Every structure is written in C-alpha cells, then in structure tokens.
XYZ file of C-alpha atoms in Angstrom:
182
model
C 223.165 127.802 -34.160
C 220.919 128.260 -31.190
C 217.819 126.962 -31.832
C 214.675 129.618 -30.234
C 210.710 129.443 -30.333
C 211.596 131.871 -33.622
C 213.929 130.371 -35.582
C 212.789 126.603 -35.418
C 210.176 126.297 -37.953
C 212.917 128.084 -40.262
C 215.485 125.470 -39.081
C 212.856 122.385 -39.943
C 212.503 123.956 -43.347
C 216.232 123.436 -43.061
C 216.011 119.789 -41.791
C 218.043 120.534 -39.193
C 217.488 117.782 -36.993
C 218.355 119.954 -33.575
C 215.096 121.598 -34.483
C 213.049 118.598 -34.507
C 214.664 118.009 -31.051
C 213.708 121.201 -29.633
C 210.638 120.921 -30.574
C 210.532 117.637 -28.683
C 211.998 118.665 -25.950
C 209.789 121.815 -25.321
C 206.317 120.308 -26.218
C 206.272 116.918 -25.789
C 205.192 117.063 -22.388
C 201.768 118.551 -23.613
C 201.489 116.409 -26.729
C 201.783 112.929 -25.198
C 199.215 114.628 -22.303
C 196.869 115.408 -25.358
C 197.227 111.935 -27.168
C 196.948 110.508 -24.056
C 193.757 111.910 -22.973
C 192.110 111.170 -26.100
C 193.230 107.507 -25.988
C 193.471 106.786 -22.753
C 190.070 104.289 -23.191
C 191.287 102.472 -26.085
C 194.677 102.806 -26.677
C 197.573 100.845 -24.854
C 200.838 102.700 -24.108
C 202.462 101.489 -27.607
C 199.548 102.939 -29.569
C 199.876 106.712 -27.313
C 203.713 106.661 -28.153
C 203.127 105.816 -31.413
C 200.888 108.929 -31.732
C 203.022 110.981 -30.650
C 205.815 109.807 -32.765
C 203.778 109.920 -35.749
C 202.717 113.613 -34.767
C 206.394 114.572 -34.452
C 206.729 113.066 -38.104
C 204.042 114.921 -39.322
C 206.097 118.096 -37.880
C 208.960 116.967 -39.380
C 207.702 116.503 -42.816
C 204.820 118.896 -42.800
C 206.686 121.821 -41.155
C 205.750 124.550 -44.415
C 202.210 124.104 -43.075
C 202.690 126.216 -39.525
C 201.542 129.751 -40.498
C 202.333 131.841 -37.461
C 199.468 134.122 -37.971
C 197.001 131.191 -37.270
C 198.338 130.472 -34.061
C 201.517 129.431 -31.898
C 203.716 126.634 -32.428
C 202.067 124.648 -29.503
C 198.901 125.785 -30.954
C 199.457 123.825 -34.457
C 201.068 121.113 -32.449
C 198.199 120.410 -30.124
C 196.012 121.093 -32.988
C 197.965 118.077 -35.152
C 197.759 115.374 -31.987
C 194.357 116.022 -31.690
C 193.301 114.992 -34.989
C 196.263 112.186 -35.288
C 194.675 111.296 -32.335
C 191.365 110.929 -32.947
C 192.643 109.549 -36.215
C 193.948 106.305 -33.850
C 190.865 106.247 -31.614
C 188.982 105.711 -35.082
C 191.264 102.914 -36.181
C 190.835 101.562 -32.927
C 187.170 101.554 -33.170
C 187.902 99.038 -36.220
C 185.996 101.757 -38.601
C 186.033 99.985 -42.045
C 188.171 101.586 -44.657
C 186.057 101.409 -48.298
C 188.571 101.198 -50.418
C 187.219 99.711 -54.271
C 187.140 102.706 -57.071
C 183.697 102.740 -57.310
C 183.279 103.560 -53.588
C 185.318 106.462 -53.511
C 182.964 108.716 -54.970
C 180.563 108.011 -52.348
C 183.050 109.291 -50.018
C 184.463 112.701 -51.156
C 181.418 114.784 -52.235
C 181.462 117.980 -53.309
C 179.552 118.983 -49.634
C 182.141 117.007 -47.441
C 184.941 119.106 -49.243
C 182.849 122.156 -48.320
C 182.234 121.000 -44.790
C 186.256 120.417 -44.789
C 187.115 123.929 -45.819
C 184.655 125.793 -43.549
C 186.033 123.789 -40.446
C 189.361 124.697 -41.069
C 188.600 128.719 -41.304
C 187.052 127.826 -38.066
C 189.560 126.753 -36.894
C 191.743 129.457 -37.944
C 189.658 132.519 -36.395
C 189.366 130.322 -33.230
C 193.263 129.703 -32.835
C 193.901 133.360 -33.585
C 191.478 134.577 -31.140
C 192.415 132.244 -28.631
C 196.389 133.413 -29.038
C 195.137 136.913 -28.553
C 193.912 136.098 -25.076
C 196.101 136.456 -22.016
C 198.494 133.604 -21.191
C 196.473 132.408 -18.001
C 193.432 132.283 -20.356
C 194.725 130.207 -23.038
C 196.600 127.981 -20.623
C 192.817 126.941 -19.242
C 191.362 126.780 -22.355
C 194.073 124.494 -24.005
C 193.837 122.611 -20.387
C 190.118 122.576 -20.092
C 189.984 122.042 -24.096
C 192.600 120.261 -25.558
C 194.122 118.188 -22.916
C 190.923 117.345 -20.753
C 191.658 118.457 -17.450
C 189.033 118.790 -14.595
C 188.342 122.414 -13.572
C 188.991 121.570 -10.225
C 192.949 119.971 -11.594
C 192.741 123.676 -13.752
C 191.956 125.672 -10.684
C 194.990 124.109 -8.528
C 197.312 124.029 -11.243
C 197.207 127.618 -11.441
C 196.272 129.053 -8.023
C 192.712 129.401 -8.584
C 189.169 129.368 -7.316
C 186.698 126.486 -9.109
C 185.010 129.768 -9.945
C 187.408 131.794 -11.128
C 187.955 129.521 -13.692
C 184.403 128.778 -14.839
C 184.047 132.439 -15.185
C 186.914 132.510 -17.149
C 185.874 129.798 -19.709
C 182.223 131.120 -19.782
C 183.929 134.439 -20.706
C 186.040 132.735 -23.184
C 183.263 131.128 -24.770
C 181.337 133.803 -24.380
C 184.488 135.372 -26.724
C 184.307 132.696 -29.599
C 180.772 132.647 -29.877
C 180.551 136.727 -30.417
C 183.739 136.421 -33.327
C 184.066 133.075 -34.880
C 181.704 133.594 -38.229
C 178.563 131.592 -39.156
C-alpha cells in the first residue's frame, strides 16, 4: 500500500513501519531545523539527533493523539519538537528534578493543571486558525515562528520584500489576537 499525507496516521495506528518512514522522509527536514534552532546554544549534535529521534518515537507511539481538525500533520509534528525540545534545553540547563513523595504535591496543583488545560485550547484555536491561512502565510509563520528564521532569510526564501513579510506577520498576528479566546 501506498503510503499518502491521508492515509499515514491510519497506517501508524497500524504500525506499519513504511508509515513511520514517510513520515521521516517528508518532515524531517523541518523537524531537525526546529530542534535545531531551539538547541543550537546548548545542545551538541548528539543531543539535536537525539531530539529528533525521540520526537519520531513519540509519533510512533503517540500517533492516536493527531486530531486532524487541530491542525496538519507538520503542524502536530513541529508542535511535538518544540516542546521535546525545549524539554532538552531544560535538562540541559541542569533544572533539578524533585522527586521524594512529599514534594510532588508541591508540584501539580490544582492551578498548574488549569494553566495546562487552557494552554492547550490555545493552542488548538491557534493551529486551526493558522491552517486556515493561505500556504505562503503559514509557511512564514511556521518559519518566522517555529523554526526561527530571520525575516530577511523569510523574505528570500520565498521571493519577497522585508516588508511584505512584516506586513504579513503583523496581519497574522493581528489575526490571532482578534480570535484566539481570553
């Protein structure tokens, strides 16, 4: 079986392991950009690869989590190397893990759980909004966003003024602020 942009989630349900391949053959260009960005500081080259490995994992096991209405398949996968991502840079930092019993209380209040929830609907409406833009809009917001890229990198890449593409995040900005909820 052919695997397509439609069928591949399916076929990860499936564990088909061709799947997994397409998937890392299509976007792992702009997943090791991502992790890369975000590490780039801290990280050597071992730690970005091992991102990236551990975010194709997560696909691999976690694959009943992509809900297309939320967003795109590179949507969720950018979305899952930023935070593995910024999960590293943490561990990097040498951030203390508390780990006794009587600490863990301390740690997962009622509020943080809140706080957890709310940013993901946030998340949500601003991946859904974001996939309803036009493809040269949401490839310079994922550039400008998720992978870090200069304007003036943005504006070449895609045959643009410096300008034209500040208008174009102001407007998308401009689009987020007006419909994500408070």
């Amino acid at each position: 079986m052919e695997i397509t942009d439609e069928n591949v989630i399916q076929q990860l349900k499936y564990k088909n392991q061709d799947a997994l391949e397409y998937i890392m053959d299509t976007y792992s260009a702009g997943v090791y950009g991502l992790a890369c960005n975000i590490l780039k500081d801290l990280g050597q080259q071992e730690d970005i690869e091992e991102c990236v490995s551990d975010v194709f994992v997560s696909v691999w096991e976690d694959c009943h989590h992509y809900n297309p209405i939320k967003g795109s398949i590179k949507t969720w996968l950018l979305i899952l190397t930023k935070y593995k991502a910024l999960d590293y840079r943490r561990q990097m930092y040498g951030e203390k893990r508390i780990t006794r019993a009587d600490n863990v209380e301390k740690l997962v209040s009622p509020k943080m759980v809140e706080n957890e929830i709310i940013l993901k609907e946030e998340i949500s409406q601003i991946t859904a909004i974001i996939d309803q833009l036009g493809d040269k809009d949401q490839q310079i917001f994922y550039k400008r966003y998720f992978l870090y890229e200069t304007i003036d990198k943005i504006a070449g890449q895609l045959g643009l003024t410096r300008h034209a593409v500040d208008n174009r995040l102001w407007r998308i900005r401009k689009i987020l602020k007006e419909n994500v909820a408070e």
